[in-house]
Coordinates of C-alpha atoms and ligand atoms in Angstrom, one line a residue:
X1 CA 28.3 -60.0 -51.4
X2 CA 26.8 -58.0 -48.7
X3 CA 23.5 -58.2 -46.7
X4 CA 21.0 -55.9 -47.5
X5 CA 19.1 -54.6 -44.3
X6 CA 15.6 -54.9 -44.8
X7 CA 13.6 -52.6 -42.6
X8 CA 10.0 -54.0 -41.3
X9 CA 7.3 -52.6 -39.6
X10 CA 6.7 -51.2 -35.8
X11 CA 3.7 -53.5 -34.2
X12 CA 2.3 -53.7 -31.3
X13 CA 5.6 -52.5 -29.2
X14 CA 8.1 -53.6 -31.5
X15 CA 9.9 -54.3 -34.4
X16 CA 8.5 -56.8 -36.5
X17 CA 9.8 -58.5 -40.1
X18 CA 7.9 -58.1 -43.6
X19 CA 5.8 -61.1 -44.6
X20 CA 4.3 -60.1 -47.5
X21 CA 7.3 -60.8 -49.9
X22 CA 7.6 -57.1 -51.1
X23 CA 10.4 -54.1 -51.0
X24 CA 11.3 -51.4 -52.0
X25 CA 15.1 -50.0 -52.1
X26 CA 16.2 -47.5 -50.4
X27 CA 18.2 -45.1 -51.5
X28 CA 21.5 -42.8 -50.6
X29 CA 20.6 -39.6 -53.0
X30 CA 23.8 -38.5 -52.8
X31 CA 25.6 -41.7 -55.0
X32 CA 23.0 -43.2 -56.3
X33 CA 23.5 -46.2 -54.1
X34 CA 20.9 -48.7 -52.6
X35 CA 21.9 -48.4 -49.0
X36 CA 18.7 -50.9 -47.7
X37 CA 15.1 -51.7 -48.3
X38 CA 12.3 -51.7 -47.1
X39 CA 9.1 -54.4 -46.3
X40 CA 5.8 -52.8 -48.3
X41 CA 3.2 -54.6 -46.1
X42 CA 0.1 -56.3 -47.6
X43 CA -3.5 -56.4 -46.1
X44 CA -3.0 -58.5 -43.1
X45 CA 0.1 -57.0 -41.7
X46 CA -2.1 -53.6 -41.9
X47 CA -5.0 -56.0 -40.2
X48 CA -2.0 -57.1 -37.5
X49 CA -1.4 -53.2 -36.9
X50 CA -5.3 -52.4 -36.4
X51 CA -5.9 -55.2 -34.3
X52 CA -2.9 -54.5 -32.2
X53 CA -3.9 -51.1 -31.9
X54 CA -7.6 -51.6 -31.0
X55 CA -6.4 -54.3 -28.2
X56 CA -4.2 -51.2 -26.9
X57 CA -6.8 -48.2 -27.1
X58 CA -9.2 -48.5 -24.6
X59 CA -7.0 -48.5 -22.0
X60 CA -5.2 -46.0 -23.1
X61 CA -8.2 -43.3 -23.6
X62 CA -9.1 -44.6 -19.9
X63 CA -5.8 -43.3 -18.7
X64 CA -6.1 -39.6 -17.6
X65 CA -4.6 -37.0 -19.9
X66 CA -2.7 -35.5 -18.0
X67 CA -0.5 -39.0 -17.9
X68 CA -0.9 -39.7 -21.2
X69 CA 0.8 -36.5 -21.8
X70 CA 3.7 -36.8 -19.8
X71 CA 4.5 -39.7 -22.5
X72 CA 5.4 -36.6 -24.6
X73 CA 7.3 -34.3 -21.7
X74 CA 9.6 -37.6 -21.7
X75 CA 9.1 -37.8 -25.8
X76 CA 10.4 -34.3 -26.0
X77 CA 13.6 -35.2 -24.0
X78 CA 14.5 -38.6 -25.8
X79 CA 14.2 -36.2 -29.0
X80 CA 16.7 -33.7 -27.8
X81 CA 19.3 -36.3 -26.1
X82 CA 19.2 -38.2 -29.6
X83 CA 19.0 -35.4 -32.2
X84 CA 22.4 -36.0 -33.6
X85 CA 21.3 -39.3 -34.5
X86 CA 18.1 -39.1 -35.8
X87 CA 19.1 -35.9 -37.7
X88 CA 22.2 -37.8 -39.3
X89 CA 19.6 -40.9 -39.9
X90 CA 17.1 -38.6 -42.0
X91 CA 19.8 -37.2 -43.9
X92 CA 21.3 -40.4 -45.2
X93 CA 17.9 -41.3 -46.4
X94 CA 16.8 -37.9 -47.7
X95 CA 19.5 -36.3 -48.8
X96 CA 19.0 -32.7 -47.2
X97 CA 21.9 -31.1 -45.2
X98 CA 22.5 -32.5 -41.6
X99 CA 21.1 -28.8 -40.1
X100 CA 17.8 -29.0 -42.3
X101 CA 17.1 -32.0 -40.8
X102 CA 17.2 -31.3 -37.3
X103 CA 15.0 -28.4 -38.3
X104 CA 12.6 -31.2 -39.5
X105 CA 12.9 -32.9 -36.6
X106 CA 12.4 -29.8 -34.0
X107 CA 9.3 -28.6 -36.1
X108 CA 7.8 -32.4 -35.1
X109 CA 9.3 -31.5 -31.6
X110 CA 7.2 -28.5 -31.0
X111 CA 3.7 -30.3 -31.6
X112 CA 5.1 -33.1 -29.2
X113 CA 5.2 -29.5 -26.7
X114 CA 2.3 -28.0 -27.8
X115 CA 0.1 -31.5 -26.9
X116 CA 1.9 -31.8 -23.3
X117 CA -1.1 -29.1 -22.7
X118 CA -3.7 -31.5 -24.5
X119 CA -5.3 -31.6 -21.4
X120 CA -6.2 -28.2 -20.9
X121 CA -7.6 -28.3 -24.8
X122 CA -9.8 -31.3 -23.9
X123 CA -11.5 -29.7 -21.2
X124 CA -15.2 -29.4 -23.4
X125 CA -17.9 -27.3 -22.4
X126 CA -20.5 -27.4 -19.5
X127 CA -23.7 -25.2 -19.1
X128 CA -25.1 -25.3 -15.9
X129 CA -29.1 -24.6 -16.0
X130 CA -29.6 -25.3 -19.6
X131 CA -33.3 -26.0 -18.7
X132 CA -35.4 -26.4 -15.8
X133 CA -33.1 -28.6 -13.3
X134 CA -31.2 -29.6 -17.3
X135 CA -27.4 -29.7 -17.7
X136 CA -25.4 -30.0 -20.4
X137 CA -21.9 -30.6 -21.1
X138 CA -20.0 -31.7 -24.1
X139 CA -17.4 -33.6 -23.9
X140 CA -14.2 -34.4 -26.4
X141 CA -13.4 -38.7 -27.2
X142 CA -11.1 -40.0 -29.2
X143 CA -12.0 -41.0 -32.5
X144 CA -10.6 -44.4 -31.9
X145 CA -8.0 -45.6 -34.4
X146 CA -6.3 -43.1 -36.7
X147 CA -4.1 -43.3 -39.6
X148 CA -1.3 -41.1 -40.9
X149 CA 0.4 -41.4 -44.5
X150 CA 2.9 -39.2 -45.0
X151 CA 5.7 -37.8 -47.6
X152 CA 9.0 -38.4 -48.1
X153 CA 10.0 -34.6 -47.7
X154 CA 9.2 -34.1 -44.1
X155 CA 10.1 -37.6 -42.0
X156 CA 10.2 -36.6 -38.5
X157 CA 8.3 -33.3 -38.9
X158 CA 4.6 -34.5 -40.6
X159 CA 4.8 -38.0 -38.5
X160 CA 4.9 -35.7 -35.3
X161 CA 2.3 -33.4 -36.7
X162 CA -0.1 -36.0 -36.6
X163 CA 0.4 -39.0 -34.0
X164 CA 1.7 -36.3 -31.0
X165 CA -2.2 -34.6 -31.2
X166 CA -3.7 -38.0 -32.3
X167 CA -2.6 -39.9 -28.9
X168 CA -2.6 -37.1 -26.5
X169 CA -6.0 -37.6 -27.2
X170 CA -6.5 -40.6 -26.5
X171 CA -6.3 -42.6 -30.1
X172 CA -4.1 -45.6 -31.6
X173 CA -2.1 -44.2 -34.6
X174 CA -1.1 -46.1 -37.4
X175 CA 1.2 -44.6 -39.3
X176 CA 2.3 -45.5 -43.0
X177 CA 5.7 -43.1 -43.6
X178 CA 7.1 -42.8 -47.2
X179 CA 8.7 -45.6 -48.6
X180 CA 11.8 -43.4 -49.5
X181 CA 12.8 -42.6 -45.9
X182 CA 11.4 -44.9 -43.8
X183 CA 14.0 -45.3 -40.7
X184 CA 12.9 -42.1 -38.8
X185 CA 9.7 -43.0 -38.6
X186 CA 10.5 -46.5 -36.9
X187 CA 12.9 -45.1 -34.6
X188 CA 10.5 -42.4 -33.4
X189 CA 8.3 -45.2 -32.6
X190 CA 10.7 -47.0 -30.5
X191 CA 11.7 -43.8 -28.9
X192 CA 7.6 -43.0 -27.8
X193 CA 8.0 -46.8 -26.4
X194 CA 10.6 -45.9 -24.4
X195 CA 8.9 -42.7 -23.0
X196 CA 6.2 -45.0 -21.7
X197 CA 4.0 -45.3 -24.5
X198 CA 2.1 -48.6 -23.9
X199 CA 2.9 -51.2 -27.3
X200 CA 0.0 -50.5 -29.8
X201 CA -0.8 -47.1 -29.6
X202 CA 2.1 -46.4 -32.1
X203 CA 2.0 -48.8 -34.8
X204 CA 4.0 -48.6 -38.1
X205 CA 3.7 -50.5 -40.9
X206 CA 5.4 -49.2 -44.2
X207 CA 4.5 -49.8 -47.8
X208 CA 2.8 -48.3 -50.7
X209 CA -0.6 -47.9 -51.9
X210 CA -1.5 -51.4 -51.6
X211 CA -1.1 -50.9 -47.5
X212 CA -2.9 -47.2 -47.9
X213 CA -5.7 -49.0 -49.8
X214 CA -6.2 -51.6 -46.4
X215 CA -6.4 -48.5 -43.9
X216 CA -8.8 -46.3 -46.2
X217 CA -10.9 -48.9 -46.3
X218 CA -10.3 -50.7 -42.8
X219 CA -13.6 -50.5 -41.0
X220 CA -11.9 -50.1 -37.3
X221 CA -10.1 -47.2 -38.6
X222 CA -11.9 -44.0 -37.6
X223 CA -9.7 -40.9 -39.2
X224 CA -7.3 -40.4 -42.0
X225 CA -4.7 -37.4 -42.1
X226 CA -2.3 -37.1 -45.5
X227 CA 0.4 -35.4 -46.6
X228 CA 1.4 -35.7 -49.8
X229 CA 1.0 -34.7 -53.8
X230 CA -2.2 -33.3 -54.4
X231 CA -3.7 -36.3 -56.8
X232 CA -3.2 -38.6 -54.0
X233 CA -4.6 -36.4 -51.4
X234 CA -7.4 -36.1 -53.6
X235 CA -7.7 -39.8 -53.5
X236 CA -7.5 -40.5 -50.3
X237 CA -10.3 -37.6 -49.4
X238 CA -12.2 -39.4 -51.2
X239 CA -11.6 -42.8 -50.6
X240 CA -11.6 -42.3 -46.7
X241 CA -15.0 -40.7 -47.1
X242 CA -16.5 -43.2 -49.0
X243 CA -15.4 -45.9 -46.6
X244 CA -16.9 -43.2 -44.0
X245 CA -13.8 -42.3 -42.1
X246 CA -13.3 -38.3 -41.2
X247 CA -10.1 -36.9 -43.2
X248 CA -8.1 -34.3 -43.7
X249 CA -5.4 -34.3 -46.9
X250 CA -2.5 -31.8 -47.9
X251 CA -1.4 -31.7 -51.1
X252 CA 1.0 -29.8 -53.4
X253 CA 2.1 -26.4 -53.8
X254 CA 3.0 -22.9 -56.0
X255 CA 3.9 -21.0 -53.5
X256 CA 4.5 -17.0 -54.9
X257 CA 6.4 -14.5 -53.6
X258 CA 5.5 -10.8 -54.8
X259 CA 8.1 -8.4 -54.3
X260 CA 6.8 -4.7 -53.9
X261 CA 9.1 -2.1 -55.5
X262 CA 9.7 -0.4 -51.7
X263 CA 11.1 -3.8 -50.3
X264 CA 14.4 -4.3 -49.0
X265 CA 15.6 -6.1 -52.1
X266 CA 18.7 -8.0 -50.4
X267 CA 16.2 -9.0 -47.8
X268 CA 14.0 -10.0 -50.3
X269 CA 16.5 -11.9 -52.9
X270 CA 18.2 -13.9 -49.7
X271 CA 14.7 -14.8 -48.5
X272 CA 14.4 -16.1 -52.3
X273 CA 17.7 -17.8 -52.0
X274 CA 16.6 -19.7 -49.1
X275 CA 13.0 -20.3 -49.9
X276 CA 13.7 -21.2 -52.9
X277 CA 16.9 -23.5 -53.0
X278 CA 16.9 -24.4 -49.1
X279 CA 16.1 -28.4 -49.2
X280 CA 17.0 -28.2 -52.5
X281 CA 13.2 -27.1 -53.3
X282 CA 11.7 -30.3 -52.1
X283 CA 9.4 -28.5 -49.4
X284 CA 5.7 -27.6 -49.5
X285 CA 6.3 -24.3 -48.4
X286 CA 8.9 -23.4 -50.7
X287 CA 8.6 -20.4 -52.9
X288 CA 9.1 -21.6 -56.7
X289 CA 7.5 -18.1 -57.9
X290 CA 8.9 -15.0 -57.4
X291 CA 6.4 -12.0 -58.7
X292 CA 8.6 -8.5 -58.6
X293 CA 6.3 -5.4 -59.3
X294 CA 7.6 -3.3 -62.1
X295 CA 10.3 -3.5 -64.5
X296 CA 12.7 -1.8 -62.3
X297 CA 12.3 -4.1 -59.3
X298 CA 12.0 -6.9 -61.7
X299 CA 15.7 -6.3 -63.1
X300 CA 17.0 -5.6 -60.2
X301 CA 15.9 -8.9 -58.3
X302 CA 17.3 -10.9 -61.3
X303 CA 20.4 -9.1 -61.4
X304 CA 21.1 -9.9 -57.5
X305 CA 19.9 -13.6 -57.8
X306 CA 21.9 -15.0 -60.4
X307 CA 25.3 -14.6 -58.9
X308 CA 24.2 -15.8 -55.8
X309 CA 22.1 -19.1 -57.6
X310 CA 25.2 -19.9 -59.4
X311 CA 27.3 -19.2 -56.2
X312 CA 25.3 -22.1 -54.3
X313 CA 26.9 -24.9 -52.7
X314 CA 25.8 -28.5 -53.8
X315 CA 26.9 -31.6 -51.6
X316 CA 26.3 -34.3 -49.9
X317 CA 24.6 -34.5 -46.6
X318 CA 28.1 -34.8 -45.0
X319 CA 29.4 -31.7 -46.4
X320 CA 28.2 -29.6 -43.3
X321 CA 28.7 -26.2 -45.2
X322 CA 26.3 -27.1 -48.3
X323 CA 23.0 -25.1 -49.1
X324 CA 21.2 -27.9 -50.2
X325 CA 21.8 -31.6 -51.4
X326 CA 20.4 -33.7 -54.0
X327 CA 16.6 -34.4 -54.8
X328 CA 15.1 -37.3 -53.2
X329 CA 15.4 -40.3 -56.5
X330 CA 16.8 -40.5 -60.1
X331 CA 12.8 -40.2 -61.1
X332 CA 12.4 -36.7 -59.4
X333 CA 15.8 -35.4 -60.6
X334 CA 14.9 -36.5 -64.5
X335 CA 11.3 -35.2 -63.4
X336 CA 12.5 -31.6 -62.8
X337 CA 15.2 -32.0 -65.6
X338 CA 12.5 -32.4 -67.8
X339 CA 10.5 -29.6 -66.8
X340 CA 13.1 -27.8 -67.4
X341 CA 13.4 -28.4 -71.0
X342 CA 10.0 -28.2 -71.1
X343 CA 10.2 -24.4 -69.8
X344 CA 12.8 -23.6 -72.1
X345 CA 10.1 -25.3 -75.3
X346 CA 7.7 -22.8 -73.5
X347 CA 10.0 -19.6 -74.1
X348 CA 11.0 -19.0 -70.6
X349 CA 13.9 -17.4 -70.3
X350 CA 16.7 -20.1 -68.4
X351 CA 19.3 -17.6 -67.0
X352 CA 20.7 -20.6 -64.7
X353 CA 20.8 -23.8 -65.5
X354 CA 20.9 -26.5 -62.9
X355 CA 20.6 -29.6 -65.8
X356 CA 23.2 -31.7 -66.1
X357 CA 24.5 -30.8 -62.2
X358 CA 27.7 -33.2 -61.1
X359 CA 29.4 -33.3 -58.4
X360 CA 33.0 -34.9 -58.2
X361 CA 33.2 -38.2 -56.4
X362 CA 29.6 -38.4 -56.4
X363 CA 28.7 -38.8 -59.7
X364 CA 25.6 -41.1 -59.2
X365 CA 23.8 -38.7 -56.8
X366 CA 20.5 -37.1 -57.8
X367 CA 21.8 -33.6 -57.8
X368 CA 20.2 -30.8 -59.5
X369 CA 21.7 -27.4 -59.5
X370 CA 19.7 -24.2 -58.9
X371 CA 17.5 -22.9 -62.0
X372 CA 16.3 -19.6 -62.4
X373 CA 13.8 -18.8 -65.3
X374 CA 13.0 -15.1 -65.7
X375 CA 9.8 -13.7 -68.0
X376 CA 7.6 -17.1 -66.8
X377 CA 3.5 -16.2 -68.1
X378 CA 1.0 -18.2 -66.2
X379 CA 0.2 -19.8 -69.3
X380 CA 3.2 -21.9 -69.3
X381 CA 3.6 -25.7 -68.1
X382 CA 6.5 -24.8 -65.5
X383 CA 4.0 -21.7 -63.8
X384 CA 1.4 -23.9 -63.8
X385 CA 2.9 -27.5 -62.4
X386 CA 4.3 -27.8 -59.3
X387 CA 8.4 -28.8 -59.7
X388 CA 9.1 -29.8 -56.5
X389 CA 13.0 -29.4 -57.1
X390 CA 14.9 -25.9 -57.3
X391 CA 13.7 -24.4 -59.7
X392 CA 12.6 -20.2 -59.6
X393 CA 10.1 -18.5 -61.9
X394 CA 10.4 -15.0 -61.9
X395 CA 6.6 -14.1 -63.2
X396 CA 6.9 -10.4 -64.0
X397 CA 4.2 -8.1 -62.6
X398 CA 3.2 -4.4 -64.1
X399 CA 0.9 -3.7 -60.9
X400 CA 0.3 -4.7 -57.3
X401 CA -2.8 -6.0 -58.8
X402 CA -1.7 -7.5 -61.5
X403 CA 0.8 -9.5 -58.6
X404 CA -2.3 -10.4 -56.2
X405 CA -4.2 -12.1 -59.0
X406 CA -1.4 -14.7 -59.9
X407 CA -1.3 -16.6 -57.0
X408 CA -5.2 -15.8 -56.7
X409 CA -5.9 -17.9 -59.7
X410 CA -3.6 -20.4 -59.1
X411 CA -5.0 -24.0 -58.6
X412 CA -2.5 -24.4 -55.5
X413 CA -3.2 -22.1 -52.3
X414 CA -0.8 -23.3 -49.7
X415 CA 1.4 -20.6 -48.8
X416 CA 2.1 -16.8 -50.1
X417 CA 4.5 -14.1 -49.1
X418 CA 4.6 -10.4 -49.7
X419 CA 8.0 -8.2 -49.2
X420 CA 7.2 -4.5 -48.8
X421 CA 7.6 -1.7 -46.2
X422 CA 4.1 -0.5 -47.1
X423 CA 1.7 -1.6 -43.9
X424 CA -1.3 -0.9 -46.1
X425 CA -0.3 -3.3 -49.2
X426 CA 0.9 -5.6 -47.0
X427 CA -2.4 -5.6 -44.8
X428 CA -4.6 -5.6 -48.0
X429 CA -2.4 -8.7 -49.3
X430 CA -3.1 -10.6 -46.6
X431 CA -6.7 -9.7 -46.1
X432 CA -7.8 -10.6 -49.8
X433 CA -5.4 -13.1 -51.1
X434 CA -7.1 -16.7 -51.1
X435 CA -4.1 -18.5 -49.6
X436 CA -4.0 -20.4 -46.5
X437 CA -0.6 -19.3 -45.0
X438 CA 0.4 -15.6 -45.7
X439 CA 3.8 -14.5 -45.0
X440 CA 4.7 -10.4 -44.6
X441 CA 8.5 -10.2 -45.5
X442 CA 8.4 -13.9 -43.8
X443 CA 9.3 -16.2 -47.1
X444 CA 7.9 -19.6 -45.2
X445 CA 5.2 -18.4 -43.4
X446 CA 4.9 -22.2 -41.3
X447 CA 3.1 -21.7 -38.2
X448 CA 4.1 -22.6 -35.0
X449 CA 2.7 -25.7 -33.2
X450 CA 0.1 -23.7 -31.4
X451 CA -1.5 -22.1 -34.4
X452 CA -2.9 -24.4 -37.5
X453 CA -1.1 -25.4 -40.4
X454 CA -2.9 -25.7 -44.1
X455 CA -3.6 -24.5 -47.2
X456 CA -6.8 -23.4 -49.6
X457 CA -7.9 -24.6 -53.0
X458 CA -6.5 -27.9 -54.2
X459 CA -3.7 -27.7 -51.2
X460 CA -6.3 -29.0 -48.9
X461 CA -9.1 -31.0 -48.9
X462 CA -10.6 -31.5 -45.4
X463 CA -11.8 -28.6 -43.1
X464 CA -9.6 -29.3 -40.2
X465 CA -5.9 -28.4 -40.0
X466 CA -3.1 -30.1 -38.6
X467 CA -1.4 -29.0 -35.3
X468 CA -3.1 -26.4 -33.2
X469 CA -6.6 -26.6 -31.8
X470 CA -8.0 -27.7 -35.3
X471 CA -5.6 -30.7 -34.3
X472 CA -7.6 -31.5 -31.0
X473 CA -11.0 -31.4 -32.5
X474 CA -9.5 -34.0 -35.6
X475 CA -8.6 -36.2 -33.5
X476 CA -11.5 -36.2 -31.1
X477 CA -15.2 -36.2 -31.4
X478 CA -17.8 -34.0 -29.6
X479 CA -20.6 -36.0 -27.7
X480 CA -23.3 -33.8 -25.9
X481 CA -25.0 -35.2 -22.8
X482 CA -28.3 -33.5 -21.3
X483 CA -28.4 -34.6 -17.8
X484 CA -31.7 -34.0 -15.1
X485 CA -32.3 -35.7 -12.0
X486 CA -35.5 -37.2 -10.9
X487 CA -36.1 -34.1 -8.4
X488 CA -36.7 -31.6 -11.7
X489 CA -38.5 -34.4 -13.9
X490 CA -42.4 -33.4 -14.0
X491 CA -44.7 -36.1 -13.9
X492 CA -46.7 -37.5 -17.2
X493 CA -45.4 -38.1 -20.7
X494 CA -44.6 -35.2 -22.5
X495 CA -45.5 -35.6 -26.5
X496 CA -44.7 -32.6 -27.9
X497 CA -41.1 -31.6 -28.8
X498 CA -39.1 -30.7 -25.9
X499 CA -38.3 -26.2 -26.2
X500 CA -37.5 -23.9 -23.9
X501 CA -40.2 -21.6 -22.8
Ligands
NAD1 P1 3.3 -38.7 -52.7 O1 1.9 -38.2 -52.9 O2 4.0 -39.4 -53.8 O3 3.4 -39.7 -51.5 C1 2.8 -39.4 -50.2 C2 2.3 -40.7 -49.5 O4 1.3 -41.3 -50.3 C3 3.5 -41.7 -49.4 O5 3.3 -42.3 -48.1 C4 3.2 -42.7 -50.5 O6 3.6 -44.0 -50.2 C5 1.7 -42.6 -50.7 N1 1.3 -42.9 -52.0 C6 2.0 -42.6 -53.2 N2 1.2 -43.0 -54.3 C7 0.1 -43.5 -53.8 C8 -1.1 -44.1 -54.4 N3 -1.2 -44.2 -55.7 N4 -2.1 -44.5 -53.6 C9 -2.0 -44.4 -52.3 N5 -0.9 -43.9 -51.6 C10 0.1 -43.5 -52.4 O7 4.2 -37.4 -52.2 P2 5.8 -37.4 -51.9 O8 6.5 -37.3 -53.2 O9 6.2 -38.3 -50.9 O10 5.9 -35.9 -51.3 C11 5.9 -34.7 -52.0 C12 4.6 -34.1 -52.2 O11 4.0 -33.8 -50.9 C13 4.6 -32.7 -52.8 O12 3.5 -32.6 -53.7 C14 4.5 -31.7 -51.7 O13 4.0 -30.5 -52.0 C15 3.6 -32.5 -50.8 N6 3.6 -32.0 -49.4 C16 2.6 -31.3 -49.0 C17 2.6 -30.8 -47.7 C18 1.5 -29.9 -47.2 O14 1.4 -29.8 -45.9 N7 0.6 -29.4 -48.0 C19 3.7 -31.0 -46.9 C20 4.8 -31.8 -47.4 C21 4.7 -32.3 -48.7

C-alpha cells in the first residue's frame, strides 16, 4: 500500500503539518485518481496563522516600500525560472492543459509587476496652506491583516491578484486557496520566502468553510477579498461585514456574447470556440451565451460551430496538443451533465452533445465534451444558471435591442462582448450595457494588471476591485493629518467650529 501525501499549511515561514484531524482528497481529473490530500485546518491553526502574521507585520509596514517591493522584482524572476514546474504542478491538480496554466500563472505574474510600482501609488496627497499656517496631507496604511479565499479555477492567477497588492502595501496575508488544488498556492508561498519575504507575511492555511468561518470572524483580521460562486460570495460579504472587516467578493458568471450581422463571423465563431470551450468552460470570464442578431447570422454561426465543437480535442493535461481537459471533480462533471438533461426537458435544442464524453485509457477522468444548445429563451434553467463546464447557448436575437437587453437583465454582470464592424453599435454597447467588463470583438475582455478587474450585479459585492489602483486603496486605509505649528496658532480657545473664512 502506498503513502498518501498529505499537504499542510504555510505558517509563519514554513511548512507546517495539519492537526486538526481533517482532509480532503485530492484529485487527478483526468483518471479519476486520488493523487494526495490535503489538511482542512480548524480554528486554532487559523489562530496560529493570525498570530504569526501580526508578530510579522509591524515590521514589515515599517520597512520602506520601495524594499518591500523589490520582494516582488525577485518574486517575478523565481516565477519565470520555475514556470515549467509550477505550470505542470497546477495542471496535475486542475486538469486544464499544461499552456492554460502558465497563462494562469503569468496573469498572477503581471500584478506581482504592476505592485513593483506600489510605491509610486502610495505616495497620498499633501496640500500645503490648507488654512492659515494648516497643512494637510493624507496618507495610505495598511489595513493590517488580510485574508484571501480563493477558487479552484484560477490557482496561481487569483492568489497573486490579491497577496502581490495586499503586501506591497504593507499587510500580512492569509490566504485560504481551494481545497481542490491546493499545491500552487503553498509553493508560491515558499517561492515569496525565498525572494526575501520575511516568515509571516505569507501565511497559508487550507481548508474549507470551517477555516473561512475562523478568518471572517477573526477580530485581528482587517479585510476580506473572495473569489468564488456567487452564494458564497454573498456570504462572505456579509459575514465579513458583520464581523466589521472591509470586503470585496466575486462571484459567478453568464457571460454573453452578441454577434452583430456585419461581424467577421469566422472571427466571431473561433472567438466562441475559445471562449467557450478553452479551460474546458471552467473560467469566470468564459462566454456560455452566444446572442447572434437575426436569423441569417444566427444560422450561419451555428452552422460554422458545430463542426468545429465536435472537431475539439479532449485529453489529459499531458496531451500537449488538447483544447481543453476534464472539469475539475466527478460532482461538477454530473453537475453539468445534469444540466444538460435538464436543457434538453426545457426544449433547447442539443445539436452537440458532450454527455457521456470517454476518453480511451482514461476512462475515470471527469471529461465532458463540448455542448452546444441552439434556440435557448431566457426563461429556461440552463440561460438562467450558471454551468461552469462547456456548455454554449445560442439565445437567438431579432434586434440589436432585443440582444442588449439579455445580458442587461441577467442576474450575473461580469463580463460581455460584442463582435461587429459598426463603431457606433459597438460604442453604444459598451456605453449602456450594465456589465462590468466589456469586450469589442475581444471575447475575454480581462484587464491587464494595471487596470481593475470586476463585475456588476450579483458578480460583485464590494465597491473595490481587484488589481489596479482599486487594489491599493483595498488594501490600505486613508488617514488625514491636519498639521500647524505653534508660530500660526492664535492665542485663546476657540468654541465655535473651526471653517475657513
Ligand atoms: P466555491 O464558491 O465553491 O469556492 C470558493 C472558495 O470558497 C473555496 O476556497 C472554498 O473552499 C470556499 N467555500 C466553499 N464553500 C464554502 C462555504 N459554504 N462557506 C465558506 N467557504 C466556502 O467556488 P469554486 O467552485 O472553487 O470556483 C468556481 C466559481 O468561482 C464559479 O462560480 C466562478 O464563476 C467563480 N469565479 C469567479 C471569479 C470572478 O472574478 N468573478 C473568478 C474565478 C471564479
Amino acid at each position: 500500500m502506498t503513502t498518501q501525501t498529505v499537504l499542510g499549511h504555510f505558517i509563519d515561514g514554513k511548512r507546517v503539518a495539519g492537526a486538526s484531524g481533517r482532509h480532503a482528497d485530492i484529485f487527478n481529473p483526468a483518471t479519476g485518481e486520488v493523487q494526495a490530500q490535503v489538511a482542512l485546518a480548524d480554528v486554532d491553526e487559523v489562530r496560529a496563522a493570525v498570530a504569526s502574521a501580526r508578530q510579522a507585520q509591524p515590521g514589515w509596514a515599517a520597512t520602506n516600500p520601495q524594499r518591500r517591493a523589490r520582494v516582488f522584482i525577485r518574486f517575478v524572476d523565481l516565477l519565470n525560472t520555475h514556470m515549467d514546474e509550477l505550470a505542470a504542478m497546477l495542471s496535475k491538480e486542475h486538469g486544464k492543459t499544461v499552456e492554460d496554466s502558465r497563462g494562469d500563472i503569468v496573469r498572477g505574474l503581471e500584478v506581482c509587476e504592476f505592485v513593483i510600482g506600489a510605491p509610486h501609488l502610495l505616495k497620498g496627497e499633501f496640500t500645503e496652506g490648507a488654512g492659515p499656517a494648516i497643512d494637510m496631507y493624507s496618507i495610505r496604511q495598511p489595513v493590517g491583516i488580510g485574508a484571501g479565499i480563493t477558487p479552484f479555477n484560477f490557482p496561481g492567477m487569483i492568489p497573486m491578484w490579491m497577496f502581490a497588492p495586499a503586501i506591497a502595501c504593507g499587510n500580512a496575508f492569509i490566504l485560504k486557496p481551494s481545497e481542490r488544488d491546493p499545491s500552487l498556492p503553498l509553493r508560491l508561498a515558499e517561492l515569496m520566502i525565498e525572494a526575501g519575504l520575511p516568515a509571516g507575511i505569507l501565511n497559508v492555511v487550507n481548508g474549507d468553510r470551517h477555516a473561512v468561518d475562523a478568518l471572517l470572524t477573526d477580530p485581528d483580521i482587517g479585510a476580506i477579498s473572495f473569489v468564488g460562486s456567487t452564494p458564497i460570495a454573498r456570504y462572505v460579504y456579509g459575514t465579513a461585514a458583520a464581523n466589521g472587516k472591509r470586503a470585496q467578493c466575486f462571484g459567478g458568471a453568464k457571460n454573453h456574447m452578441v454577434v452583430m450581422p456585419d461581424a467577421d463571423l469566422d472571427q466571431a465563431v473561433n472567438a466562441l470556440m475559445g471562449a467557450g470551450y478553452g479551460s474546458a468552460g471552467e473560467r469566470c470570464m468564459a462566454v456560455s451565451v452566444a446572442v447572434p442578431v437575426g436569423e441569417e447570422t444566427a444560422n450561419r454561426l451555428v452552422e460554422k460551430l458545430v463542426p468545429k465543437i465536435e472537431a475539439l480535442r479532449i485529453g489529459p493535461f499531458t496531451d500537449d496538443k488538447a483544447d481543453m481537459g476534464p472539469v475539475v471533480t466527478r460532482e461538477a462533471k454530473a453537475r453539468i451533465e445534469g444540466l444538460i438533461d435538464r436543457g434538453v426537458e426545457e426544449g433547447a435544442k442539443l445539436l452537440v452533445d458532450g454527455r457521456g464524453f470517454k476518453l480511451q485509457g482514461y476512462e475515470g477522468g471527469y471529461f465532458v465534451g463540448g455542448t452546444l444548445f441552439d434556440h435557448v429563451t431566457p426563461d429556461m434553467d440552463i440561460y438562467r444558471q450558471e454551468i461552469f463546464g462547456p456548455v454554449l447557448s445560442v439565445v437567438r436575437a431579432g434586434t440589436y435591442e432585443d440582444a442588449l437587453a439579455l445580458p442587461m437583465s441577467h442576474e450575473y454582470g461580469n463580463g460581455v462582448a460584442i463582435f461587429t464592424r459598426d463603431g457606433d453599435a459597438a460604442r453604444d454597447f459598451a456605453s449602456r450595457v450594465n456589465i462590468g467588463m466589456v469586450g469589442i470583438n475581444v471575447p475575454i475582455p480581462v484587464p491587464l494588471a494595471y487596470h481593475s478587474f470586476g463585475g456588476w450585479k450579483a458578480s460583485s459585492f464590494g465597491d473595490l476591485n481587484q488589481h489596479g489602483t482599486d487594489s491599493i486603496r483595498f488594501w490600505t486605509k486613508t488617514k488625514t493629518v491636519t498639521a500647524r505649528w505653534p508660530s500660526g496658532i492664535k492665542d485663546g480657545a476657540e468654541f465655535v467650529m473651526p471653517v475657513m473664512k
